[in-house]
XYZ file of C-alpha atoms in Angstrom:
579
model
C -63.242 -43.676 27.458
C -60.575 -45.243 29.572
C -57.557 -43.181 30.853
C -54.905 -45.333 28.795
C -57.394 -44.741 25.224
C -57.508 -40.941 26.530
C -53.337 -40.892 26.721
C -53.507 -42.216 23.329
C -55.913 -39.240 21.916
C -53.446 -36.932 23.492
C -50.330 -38.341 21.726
C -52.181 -38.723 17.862
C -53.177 -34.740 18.129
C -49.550 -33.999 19.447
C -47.808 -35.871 17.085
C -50.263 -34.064 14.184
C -49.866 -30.823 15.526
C -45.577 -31.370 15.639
C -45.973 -32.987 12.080
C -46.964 -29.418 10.690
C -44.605 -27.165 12.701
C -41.088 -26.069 10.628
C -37.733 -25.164 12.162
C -36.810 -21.191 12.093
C -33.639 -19.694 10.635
C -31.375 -18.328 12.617
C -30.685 -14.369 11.400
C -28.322 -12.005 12.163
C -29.046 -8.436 12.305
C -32.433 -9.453 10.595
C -36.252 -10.299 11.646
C -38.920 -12.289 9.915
C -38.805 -15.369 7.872
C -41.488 -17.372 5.873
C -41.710 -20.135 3.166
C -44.936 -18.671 2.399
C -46.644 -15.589 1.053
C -46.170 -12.676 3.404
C -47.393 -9.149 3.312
C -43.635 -7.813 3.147
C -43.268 -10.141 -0.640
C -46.819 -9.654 -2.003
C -48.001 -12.279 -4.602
C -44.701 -14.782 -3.791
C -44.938 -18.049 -2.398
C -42.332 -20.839 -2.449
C -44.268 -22.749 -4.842
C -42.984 -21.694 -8.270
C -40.373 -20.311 -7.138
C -37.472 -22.556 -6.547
C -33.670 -22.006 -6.071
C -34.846 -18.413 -5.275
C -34.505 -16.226 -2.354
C -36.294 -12.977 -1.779
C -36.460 -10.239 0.644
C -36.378 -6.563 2.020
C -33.478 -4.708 3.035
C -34.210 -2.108 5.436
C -32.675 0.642 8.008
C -32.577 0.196 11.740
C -36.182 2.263 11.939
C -37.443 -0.196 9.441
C -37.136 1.837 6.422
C -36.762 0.121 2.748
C -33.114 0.941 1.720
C -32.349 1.188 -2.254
C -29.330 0.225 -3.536
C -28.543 -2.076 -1.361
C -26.208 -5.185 -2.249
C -27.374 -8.745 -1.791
C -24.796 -11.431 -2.056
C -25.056 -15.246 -1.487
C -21.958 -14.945 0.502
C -18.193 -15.314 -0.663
C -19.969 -15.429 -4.458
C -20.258 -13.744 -7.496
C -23.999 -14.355 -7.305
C -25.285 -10.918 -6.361
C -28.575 -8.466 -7.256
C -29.119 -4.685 -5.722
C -32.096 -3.921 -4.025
C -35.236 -1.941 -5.746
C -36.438 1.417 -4.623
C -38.850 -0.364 -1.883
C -35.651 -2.006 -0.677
C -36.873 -5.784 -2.425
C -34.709 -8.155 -3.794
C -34.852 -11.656 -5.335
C -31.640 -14.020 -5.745
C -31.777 -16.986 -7.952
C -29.627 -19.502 -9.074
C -29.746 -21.496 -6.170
C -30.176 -24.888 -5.392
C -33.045 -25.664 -3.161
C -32.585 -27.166 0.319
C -29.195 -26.288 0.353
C -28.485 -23.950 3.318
C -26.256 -20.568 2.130
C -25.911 -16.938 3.880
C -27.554 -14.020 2.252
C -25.087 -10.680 2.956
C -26.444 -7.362 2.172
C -24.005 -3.698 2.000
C -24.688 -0.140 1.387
C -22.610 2.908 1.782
C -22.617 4.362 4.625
C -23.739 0.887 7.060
C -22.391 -1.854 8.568
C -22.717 -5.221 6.329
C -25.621 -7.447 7.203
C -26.032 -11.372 6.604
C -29.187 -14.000 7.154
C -27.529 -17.274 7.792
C -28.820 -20.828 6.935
C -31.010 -19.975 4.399
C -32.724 -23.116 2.672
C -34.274 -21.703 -1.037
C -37.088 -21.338 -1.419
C -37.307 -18.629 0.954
C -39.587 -15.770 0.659
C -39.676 -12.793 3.024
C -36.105 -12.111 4.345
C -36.013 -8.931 6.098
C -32.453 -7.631 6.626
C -31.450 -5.030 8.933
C -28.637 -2.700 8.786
C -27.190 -0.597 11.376
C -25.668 2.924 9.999
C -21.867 3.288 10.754
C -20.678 6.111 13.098
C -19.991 9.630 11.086
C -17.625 10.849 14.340
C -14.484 9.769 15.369
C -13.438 8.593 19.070
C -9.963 10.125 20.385
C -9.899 8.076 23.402
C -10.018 4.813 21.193
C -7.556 2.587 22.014
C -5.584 1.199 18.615
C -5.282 -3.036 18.314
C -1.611 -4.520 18.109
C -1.129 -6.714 15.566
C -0.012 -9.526 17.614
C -0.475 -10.663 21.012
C -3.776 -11.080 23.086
C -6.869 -9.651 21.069
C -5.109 -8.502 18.080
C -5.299 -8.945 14.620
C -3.115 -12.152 14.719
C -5.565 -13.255 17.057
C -8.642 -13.769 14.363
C -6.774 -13.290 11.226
C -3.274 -15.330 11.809
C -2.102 -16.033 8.151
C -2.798 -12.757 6.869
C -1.279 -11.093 9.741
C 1.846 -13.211 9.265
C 2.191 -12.238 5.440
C 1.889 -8.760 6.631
C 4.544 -9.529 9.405
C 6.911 -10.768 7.261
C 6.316 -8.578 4.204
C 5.034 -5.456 4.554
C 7.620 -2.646 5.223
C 4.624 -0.289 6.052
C 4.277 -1.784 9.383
C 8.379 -1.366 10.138
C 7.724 2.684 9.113
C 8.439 3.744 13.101
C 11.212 1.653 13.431
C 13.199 1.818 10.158
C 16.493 2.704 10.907
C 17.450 4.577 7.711
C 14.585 6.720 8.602
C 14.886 7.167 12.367
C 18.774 7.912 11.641
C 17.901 10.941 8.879
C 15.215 12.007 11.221
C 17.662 12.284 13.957
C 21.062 13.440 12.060
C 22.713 10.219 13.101
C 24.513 6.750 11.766
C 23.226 3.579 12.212
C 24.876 3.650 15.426
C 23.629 6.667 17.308
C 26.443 9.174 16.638
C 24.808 12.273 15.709
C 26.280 15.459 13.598
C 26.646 18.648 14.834
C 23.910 20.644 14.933
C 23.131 22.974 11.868
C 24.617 26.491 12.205
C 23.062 29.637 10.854
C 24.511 32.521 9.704
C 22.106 35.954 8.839
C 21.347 37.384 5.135
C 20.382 40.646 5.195
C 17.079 39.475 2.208
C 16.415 36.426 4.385
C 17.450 36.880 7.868
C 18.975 33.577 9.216
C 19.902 30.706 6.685
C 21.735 27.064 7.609
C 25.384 27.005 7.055
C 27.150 24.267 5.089
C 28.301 21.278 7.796
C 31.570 21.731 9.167
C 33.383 19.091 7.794
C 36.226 19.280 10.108
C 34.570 17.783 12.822
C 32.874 14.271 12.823
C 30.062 14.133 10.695
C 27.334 11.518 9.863
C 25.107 13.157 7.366
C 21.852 15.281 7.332
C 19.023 14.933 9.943
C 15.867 16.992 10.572
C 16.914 17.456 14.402
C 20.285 19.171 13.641
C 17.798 21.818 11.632
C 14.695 21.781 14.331
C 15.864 20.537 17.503
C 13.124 21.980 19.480
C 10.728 20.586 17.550
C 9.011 17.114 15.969
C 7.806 17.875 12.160
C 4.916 16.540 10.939
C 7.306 12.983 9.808
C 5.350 10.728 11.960
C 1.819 12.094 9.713
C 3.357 9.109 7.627
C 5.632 7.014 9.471
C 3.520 6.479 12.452
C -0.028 7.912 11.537
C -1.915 6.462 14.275
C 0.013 8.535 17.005
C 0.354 11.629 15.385
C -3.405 11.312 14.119
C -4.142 13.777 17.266
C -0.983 15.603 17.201
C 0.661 15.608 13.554
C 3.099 18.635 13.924
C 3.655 17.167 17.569
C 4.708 13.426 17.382
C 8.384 12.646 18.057
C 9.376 9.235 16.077
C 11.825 8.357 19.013
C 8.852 8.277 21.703
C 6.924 5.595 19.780
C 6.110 2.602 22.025
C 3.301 -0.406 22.093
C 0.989 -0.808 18.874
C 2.796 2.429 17.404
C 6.158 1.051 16.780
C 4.478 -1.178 14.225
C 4.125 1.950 12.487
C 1.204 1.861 9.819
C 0.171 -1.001 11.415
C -3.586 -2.715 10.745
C -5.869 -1.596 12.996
C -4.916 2.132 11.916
C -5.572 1.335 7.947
C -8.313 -0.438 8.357
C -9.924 2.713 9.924
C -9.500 5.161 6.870
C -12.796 6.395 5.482
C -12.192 8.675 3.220
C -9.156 10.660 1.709
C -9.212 14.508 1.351
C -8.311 15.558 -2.407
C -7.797 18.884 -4.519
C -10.725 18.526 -6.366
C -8.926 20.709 -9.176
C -5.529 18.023 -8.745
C -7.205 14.797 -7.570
C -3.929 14.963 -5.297
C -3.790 16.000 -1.455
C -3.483 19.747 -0.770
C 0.197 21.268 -0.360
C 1.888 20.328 3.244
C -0.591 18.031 4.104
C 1.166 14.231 4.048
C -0.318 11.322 5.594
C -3.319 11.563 8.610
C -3.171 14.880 7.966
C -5.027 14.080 4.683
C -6.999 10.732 6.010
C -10.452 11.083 7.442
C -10.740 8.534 10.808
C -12.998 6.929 12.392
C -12.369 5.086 15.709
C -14.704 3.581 17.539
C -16.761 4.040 20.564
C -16.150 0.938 22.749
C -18.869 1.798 25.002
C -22.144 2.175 21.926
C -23.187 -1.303 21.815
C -24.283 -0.764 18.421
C -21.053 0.963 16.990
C -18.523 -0.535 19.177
C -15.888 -1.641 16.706
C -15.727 -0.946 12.677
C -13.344 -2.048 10.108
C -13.247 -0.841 6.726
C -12.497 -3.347 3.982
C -12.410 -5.468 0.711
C -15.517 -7.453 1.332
C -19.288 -6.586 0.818
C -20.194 -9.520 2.506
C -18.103 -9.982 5.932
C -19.137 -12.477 8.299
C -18.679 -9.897 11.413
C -21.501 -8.028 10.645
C -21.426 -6.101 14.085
C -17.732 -4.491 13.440
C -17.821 -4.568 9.879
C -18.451 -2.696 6.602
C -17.046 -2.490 3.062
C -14.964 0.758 1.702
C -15.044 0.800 -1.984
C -11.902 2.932 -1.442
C -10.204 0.305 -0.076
C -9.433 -1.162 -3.721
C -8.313 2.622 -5.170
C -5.231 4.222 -6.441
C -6.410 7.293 -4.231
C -6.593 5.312 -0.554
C -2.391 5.674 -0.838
C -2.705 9.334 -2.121
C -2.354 10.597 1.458
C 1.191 9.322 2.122
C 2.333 8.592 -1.546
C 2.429 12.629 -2.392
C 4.459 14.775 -0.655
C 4.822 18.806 -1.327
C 7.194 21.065 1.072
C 8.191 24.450 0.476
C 6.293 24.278 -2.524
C 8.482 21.565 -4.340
C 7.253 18.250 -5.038
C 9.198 15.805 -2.985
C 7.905 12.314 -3.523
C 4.745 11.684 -5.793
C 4.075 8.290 -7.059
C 0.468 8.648 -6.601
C 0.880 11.635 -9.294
C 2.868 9.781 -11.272
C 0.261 7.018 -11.647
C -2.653 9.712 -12.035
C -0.335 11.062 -15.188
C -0.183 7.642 -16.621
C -2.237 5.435 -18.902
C -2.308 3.173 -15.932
C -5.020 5.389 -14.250
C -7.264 4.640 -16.920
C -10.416 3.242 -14.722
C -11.192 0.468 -17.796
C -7.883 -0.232 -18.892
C -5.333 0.215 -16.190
C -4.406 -0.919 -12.999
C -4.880 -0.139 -9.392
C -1.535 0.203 -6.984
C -3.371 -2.533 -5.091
C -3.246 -4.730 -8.120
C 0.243 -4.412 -8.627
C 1.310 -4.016 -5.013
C -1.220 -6.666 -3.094
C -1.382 -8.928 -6.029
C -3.461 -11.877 -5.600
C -3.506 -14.804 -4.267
C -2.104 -14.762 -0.463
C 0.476 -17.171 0.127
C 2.035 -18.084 3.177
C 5.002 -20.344 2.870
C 3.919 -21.245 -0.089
C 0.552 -22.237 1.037
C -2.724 -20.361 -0.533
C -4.978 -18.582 1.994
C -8.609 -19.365 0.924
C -10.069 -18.185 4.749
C -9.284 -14.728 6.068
C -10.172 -16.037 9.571
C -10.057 -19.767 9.948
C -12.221 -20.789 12.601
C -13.003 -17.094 13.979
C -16.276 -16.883 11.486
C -14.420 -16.547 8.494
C -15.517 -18.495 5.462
C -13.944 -20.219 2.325
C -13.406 -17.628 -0.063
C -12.156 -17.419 -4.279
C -8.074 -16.917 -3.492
C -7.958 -13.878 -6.202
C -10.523 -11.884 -3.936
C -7.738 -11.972 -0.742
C -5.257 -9.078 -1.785
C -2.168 -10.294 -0.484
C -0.949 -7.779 2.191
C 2.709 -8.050 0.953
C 2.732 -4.736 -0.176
C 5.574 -5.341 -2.390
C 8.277 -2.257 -3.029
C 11.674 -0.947 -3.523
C 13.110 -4.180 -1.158
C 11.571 -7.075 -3.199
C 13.809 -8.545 -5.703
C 10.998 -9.986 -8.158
C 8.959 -6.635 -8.447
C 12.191 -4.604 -9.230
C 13.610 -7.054 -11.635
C 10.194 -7.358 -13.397
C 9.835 -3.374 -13.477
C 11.303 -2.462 -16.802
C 12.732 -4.473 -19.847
C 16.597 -3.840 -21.206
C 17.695 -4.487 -24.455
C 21.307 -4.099 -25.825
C 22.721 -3.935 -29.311
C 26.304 -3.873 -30.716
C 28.324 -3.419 -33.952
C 32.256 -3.421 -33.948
C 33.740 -1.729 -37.283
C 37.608 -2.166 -37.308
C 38.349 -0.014 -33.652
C 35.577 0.829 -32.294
C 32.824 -1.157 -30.775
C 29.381 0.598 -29.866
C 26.788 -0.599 -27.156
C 23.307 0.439 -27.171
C 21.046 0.109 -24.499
C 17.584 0.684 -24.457
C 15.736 0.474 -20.991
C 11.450 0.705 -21.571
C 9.458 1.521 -18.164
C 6.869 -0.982 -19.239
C 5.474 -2.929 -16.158
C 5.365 0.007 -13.579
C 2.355 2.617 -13.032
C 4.652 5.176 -11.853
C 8.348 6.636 -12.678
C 11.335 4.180 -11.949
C 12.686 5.259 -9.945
C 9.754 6.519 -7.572
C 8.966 8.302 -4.438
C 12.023 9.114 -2.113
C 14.541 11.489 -3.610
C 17.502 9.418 -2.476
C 16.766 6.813 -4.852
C 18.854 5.318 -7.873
C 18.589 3.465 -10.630
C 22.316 3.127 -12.533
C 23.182 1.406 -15.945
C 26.458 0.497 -16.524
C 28.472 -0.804 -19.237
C 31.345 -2.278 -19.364
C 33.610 -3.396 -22.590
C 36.466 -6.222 -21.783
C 39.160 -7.617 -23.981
C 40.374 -10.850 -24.171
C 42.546 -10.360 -21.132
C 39.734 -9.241 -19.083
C 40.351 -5.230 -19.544
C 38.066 -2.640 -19.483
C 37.918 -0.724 -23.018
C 38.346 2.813 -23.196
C 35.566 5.123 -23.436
C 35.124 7.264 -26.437
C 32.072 8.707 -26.654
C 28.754 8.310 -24.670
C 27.235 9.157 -20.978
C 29.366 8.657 -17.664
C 28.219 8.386 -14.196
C 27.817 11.204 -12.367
C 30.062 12.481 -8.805
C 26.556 11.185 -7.536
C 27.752 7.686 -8.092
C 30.349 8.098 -5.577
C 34.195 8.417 -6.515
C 35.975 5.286 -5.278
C 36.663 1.994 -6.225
C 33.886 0.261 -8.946
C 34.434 -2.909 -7.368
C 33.056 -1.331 -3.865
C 30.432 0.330 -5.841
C 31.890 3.545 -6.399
C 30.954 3.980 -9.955
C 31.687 7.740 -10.588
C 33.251 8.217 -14.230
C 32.316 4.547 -15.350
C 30.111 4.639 -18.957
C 26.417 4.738 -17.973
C 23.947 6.167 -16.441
C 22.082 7.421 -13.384
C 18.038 7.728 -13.451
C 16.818 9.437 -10.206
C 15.343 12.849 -9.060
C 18.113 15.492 -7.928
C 17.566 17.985 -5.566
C 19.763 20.785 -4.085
C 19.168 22.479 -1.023
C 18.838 26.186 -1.719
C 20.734 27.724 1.064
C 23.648 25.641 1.190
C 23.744 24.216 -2.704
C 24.177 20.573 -1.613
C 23.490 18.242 -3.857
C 21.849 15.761 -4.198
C 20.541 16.186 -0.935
C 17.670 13.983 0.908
C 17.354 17.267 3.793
C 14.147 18.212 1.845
C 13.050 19.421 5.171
C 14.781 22.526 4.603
C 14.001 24.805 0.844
C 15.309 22.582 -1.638
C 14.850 23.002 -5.746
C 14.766 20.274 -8.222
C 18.506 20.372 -9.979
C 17.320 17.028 -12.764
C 14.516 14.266 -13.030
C 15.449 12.082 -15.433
C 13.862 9.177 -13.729
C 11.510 6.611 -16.716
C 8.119 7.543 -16.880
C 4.984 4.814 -17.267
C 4.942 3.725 -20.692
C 8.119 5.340 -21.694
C 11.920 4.390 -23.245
C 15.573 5.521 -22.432
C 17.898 4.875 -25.332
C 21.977 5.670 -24.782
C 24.814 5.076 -26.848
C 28.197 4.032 -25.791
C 31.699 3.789 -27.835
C 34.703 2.092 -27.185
C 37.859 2.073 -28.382
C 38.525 -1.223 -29.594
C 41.496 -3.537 -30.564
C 41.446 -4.525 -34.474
C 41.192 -8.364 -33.594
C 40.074 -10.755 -30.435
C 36.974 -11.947 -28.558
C 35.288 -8.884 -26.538
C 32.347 -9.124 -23.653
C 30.059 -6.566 -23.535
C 28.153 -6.530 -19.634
C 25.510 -4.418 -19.069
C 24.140 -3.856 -15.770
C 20.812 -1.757 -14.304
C 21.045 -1.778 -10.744
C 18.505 -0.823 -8.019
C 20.512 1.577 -5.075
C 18.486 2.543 -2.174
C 20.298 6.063 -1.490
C 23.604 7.811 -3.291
C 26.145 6.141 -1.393
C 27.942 9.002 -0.062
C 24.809 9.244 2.555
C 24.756 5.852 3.040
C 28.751 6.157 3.927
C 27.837 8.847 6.301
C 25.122 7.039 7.855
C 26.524 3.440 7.352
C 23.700 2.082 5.334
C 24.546 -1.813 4.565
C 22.353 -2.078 2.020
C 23.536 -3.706 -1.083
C 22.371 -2.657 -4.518
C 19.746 -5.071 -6.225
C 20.022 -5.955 -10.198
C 17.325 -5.300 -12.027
C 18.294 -6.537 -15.109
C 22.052 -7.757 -16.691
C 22.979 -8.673 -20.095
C 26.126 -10.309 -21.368
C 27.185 -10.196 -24.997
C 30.420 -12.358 -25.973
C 31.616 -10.888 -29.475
C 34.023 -13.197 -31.460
């Protein structure tokens, strides 16, 4: 044979022996991959099997994990693995390249990308998350380099621009009753105490005489911090709770509860008897932590959230508590000196809303789907960082929508009025139904207000005179109605009233000192208010009846004292023109 008929040989058996070679999958955090029978999927072959994939899901020594979840990734197309840790997923449309995800409890999520059904013999492996947390670990900012921003921009900016969670350090109505000062730094006295022989020292009432610019924790406990930032900025107190001064906060903490900090909750610690956190125990101090250890290659990073199937598989994992009423327990539930402060978390466990078939999670209500940044719907949590096109209604909006957005408060109960006018009188009923909120309206912080007034005009414009029915309370402030002073004027207030026990002020928001519960007569879940109002009326003209519910962030004589510009929001407003 001649050298040039040899070449040829050559390039025949090379060009057979290529013909019959096939291209490998790329895996992540997996092994092993055949088209064939295998001895890990006994009896399976890809003939006969199309649009299927099938598999083992196993532990990092190799042991078959039950249980598991299998996903074709950002779909609804899922099975759970068998007690050998197999799983088949069908439905699929052969040749067409998809990710397989896998999740358990407990371990990081896993995926197999580029997949091409038929494919028999995927082995996933999972890595077990860490079950101890790092102190050292240093938290991510939201924005700036290698932050959140950086891989998740839109959602970040929704957050940004919504969420008053992450302005918690910084909020000035907070910092300023935290610090017994106004808006602009001028600070009360501090407290005085005189002695009682039962007791021994007790806080005197403010001296009134002398500049004053309401209650603060400081003018009570100078020489010490609280536990306040266990809530308002978690992820520095999370080492020292009863040691964290709000006013030192600086870097990632002034974002307050800021992402990188929530997205490292595990767990929550309940009352089993309650279902609510113990007594005294707000915020981290009722969150279970885990931070990373930067220098374990294999448990470097971890974020807990809403996905099964995340496409960072090596910082990753899915919290099923994530999506629960019972993640906000820790910081939605407060109890000091053995009175209830603030307890919309309660308040929702108490209601039909907590029912787990028929009701509704806070997240539903409070990160409603979809995500929308100006006006745009986010479909990819992390647009060209790995993320992947996802159903919009399975991105919870991280709004976090509360007591400052105008739509949830004005779609948070329903008002209807009635009237009848006999020859001089006219009467107004209102009846206000708590009908789209999980918890009491309204909720949480004691300073809060909701008021309902009603007001009769003549012809000329002028107010009718009250005969019978509820007034506003001293609580409304005593001033003029057109400034918001409302004390006197037919209506009422809803809110939770509490007196400090030493000095008998009330309302008071100084529940850092002994305080009782004076009234509550704030609408429960579910539940109706109905009031009656008469007026003295003339025996002939046009009258306009105007009811109004407003929203009022504090009772304004603290906001006077601490110069709180924050205007009331209407909920809901009637007008009835009677001829």
């Amino acid at each position: 044979m001649t050298m040039k008929g040899f070449l040829r040989l050559v390039a025949v058996i090379l060009l057979v022996l290529l013909s019959g070679c096939t291209s490998k999958l790329t895996p992540v955090n997996t092994f092993t991959l055949s088209t064939t029978n295998t001895s890990n999927t006994p009896g399976l072959s890809s003939l006969g099997n199309h649009g299927t994939i099938s598999g083992t899901v196993v532990d990092s020594l190799g042991a078959p994990l039950s249980q598991a979840t299998e996903r074709i990734q950002a779909t609804t197309n899922q099975t759970l693995t068998a007690d050998d840790g197999s799983f088949i997923l069908s439905g699929l449309e052969d040749g067409v390249a998809i990710t397989v995800s896998a999740w358990k409890e407990g371990y990081y999520c896993a995926k197999y990308e580029s997949a091409k059904p038929p494919v028999v013999g995927i082995i996933l492996k999972m890595r077990q998350v860490q079950t101890t947390d790092n102190a050292n670990y240093e938290w991510i900012a939201p924005i700036g380099d290698g932050s959140c921003y950086s891989c998740k921009p839109g959602v970040t900016q929704v957050w940004l621009d919504n969420d008053a969670h992450g302005k918690s350090a910084t909020n000035i109505r907070f910092l300023s009753m935290y610090n017994g000062t106004d808006v602009n730094g001028n600070q009360s006295p501090l407290t005085q105490y005189g002695n009682s022989p039962d007791y021994g020292a007790v806080p005197l009432l403010p001296d009134l005489s002398q500049p004053y610019y309401g209650p603060g924790y400081k003018l009570n406990f100078p020489n010490t911090a609280g536990n306040c930032a266990a809530c308002h900025l978690p992820g520095a107190a999370i080492d020292a709770p009863y040691d964290t001064d709000p006013n030192t906060a600086e870097g990632v903490d002034t974002f307050g509860i800021h992402c990188d900090y929530c997205h490292k909750v595990a767990d929550v610690k309940l009352d089993p008897a309650t279902n609510l956190p113990f007594p005294n125990m707000p915020g981290v101090l009722s969150q279970i932590i885990l931070r990373p250890f930067s220098e374990d290659k294999d448990r470097y990073q971890i974020f807990f959230g809403s996905f099964d199937d995340d496409n960072v598989p090596m910082e990753d994992t899915y919290l099923p508590l994530i999506k629960e009423s019972s993640w906000c327990a820790p910081c939605h539930y407060g109890v000091f000196w053995n009175t209830v402060i603030y307890n919309s978390y309660g308040e929702w466990l108490e209601s039909p809303y907590s029912d787990p078939v028929s009701g509704k999670t806070c997240q539903q209500c409070h990160m409603a789907t979809p995500t929308l940044l100006n006006g745009e719907t986010i479909t990819n949590v992390a647009p060209g960082k790995g993320g992947v096109e996802r159903d919009p209604k399975t991105i919870p909006a991280h709004t976090f929508q509360g007591a400052s957005n105008l739509e949830l408060l004005q779609n948070a109960v329903e008002m209807d009025v009635t009237t009848s006018r006999s020859s001089n009188r006219i009467t107004v009923t209102v009846t206000l139904v708590n009908d789209k909120t999980g918890h009491d309206v309204p909720t949480d912080s004691p300073l809060r207000q909701m008021i309902l007034l009603v007001r009769v005009d003549d012809t000329n414009g002028n107010p009718l005179d009250q005969v019978e029915g509820f007034r506003i309370p001293i609580s409304g402030g005593v001033g003029e109605p057109v400034e918001g002073y409302y004390s006197g004027w037919p209506g009422k207030i809803f809110s939770k009233v509490l007196s400090e026990i030493w000095t008998e002020i009330t309302p008071t928001g100084a529940y850092w000192n002994p305080v009782r519960v004076i009234s509550d007569n704030r609408l429960k879940a579910l539940e109706s208010d109905t009031s009656t109002y008469l007026f003295k009326s003339p025996q002939d003209g046009n009258l306009s009846v105007n009811v109004k519910l407003l929203y009022r962030r504090a009772f304004i004589e603290l906001m006077d004292q601490k110069g709180w510009k924050v205007p009331d929001i209407v909920m809901e407003e009637k007008q009835i023109d009677i001829h």
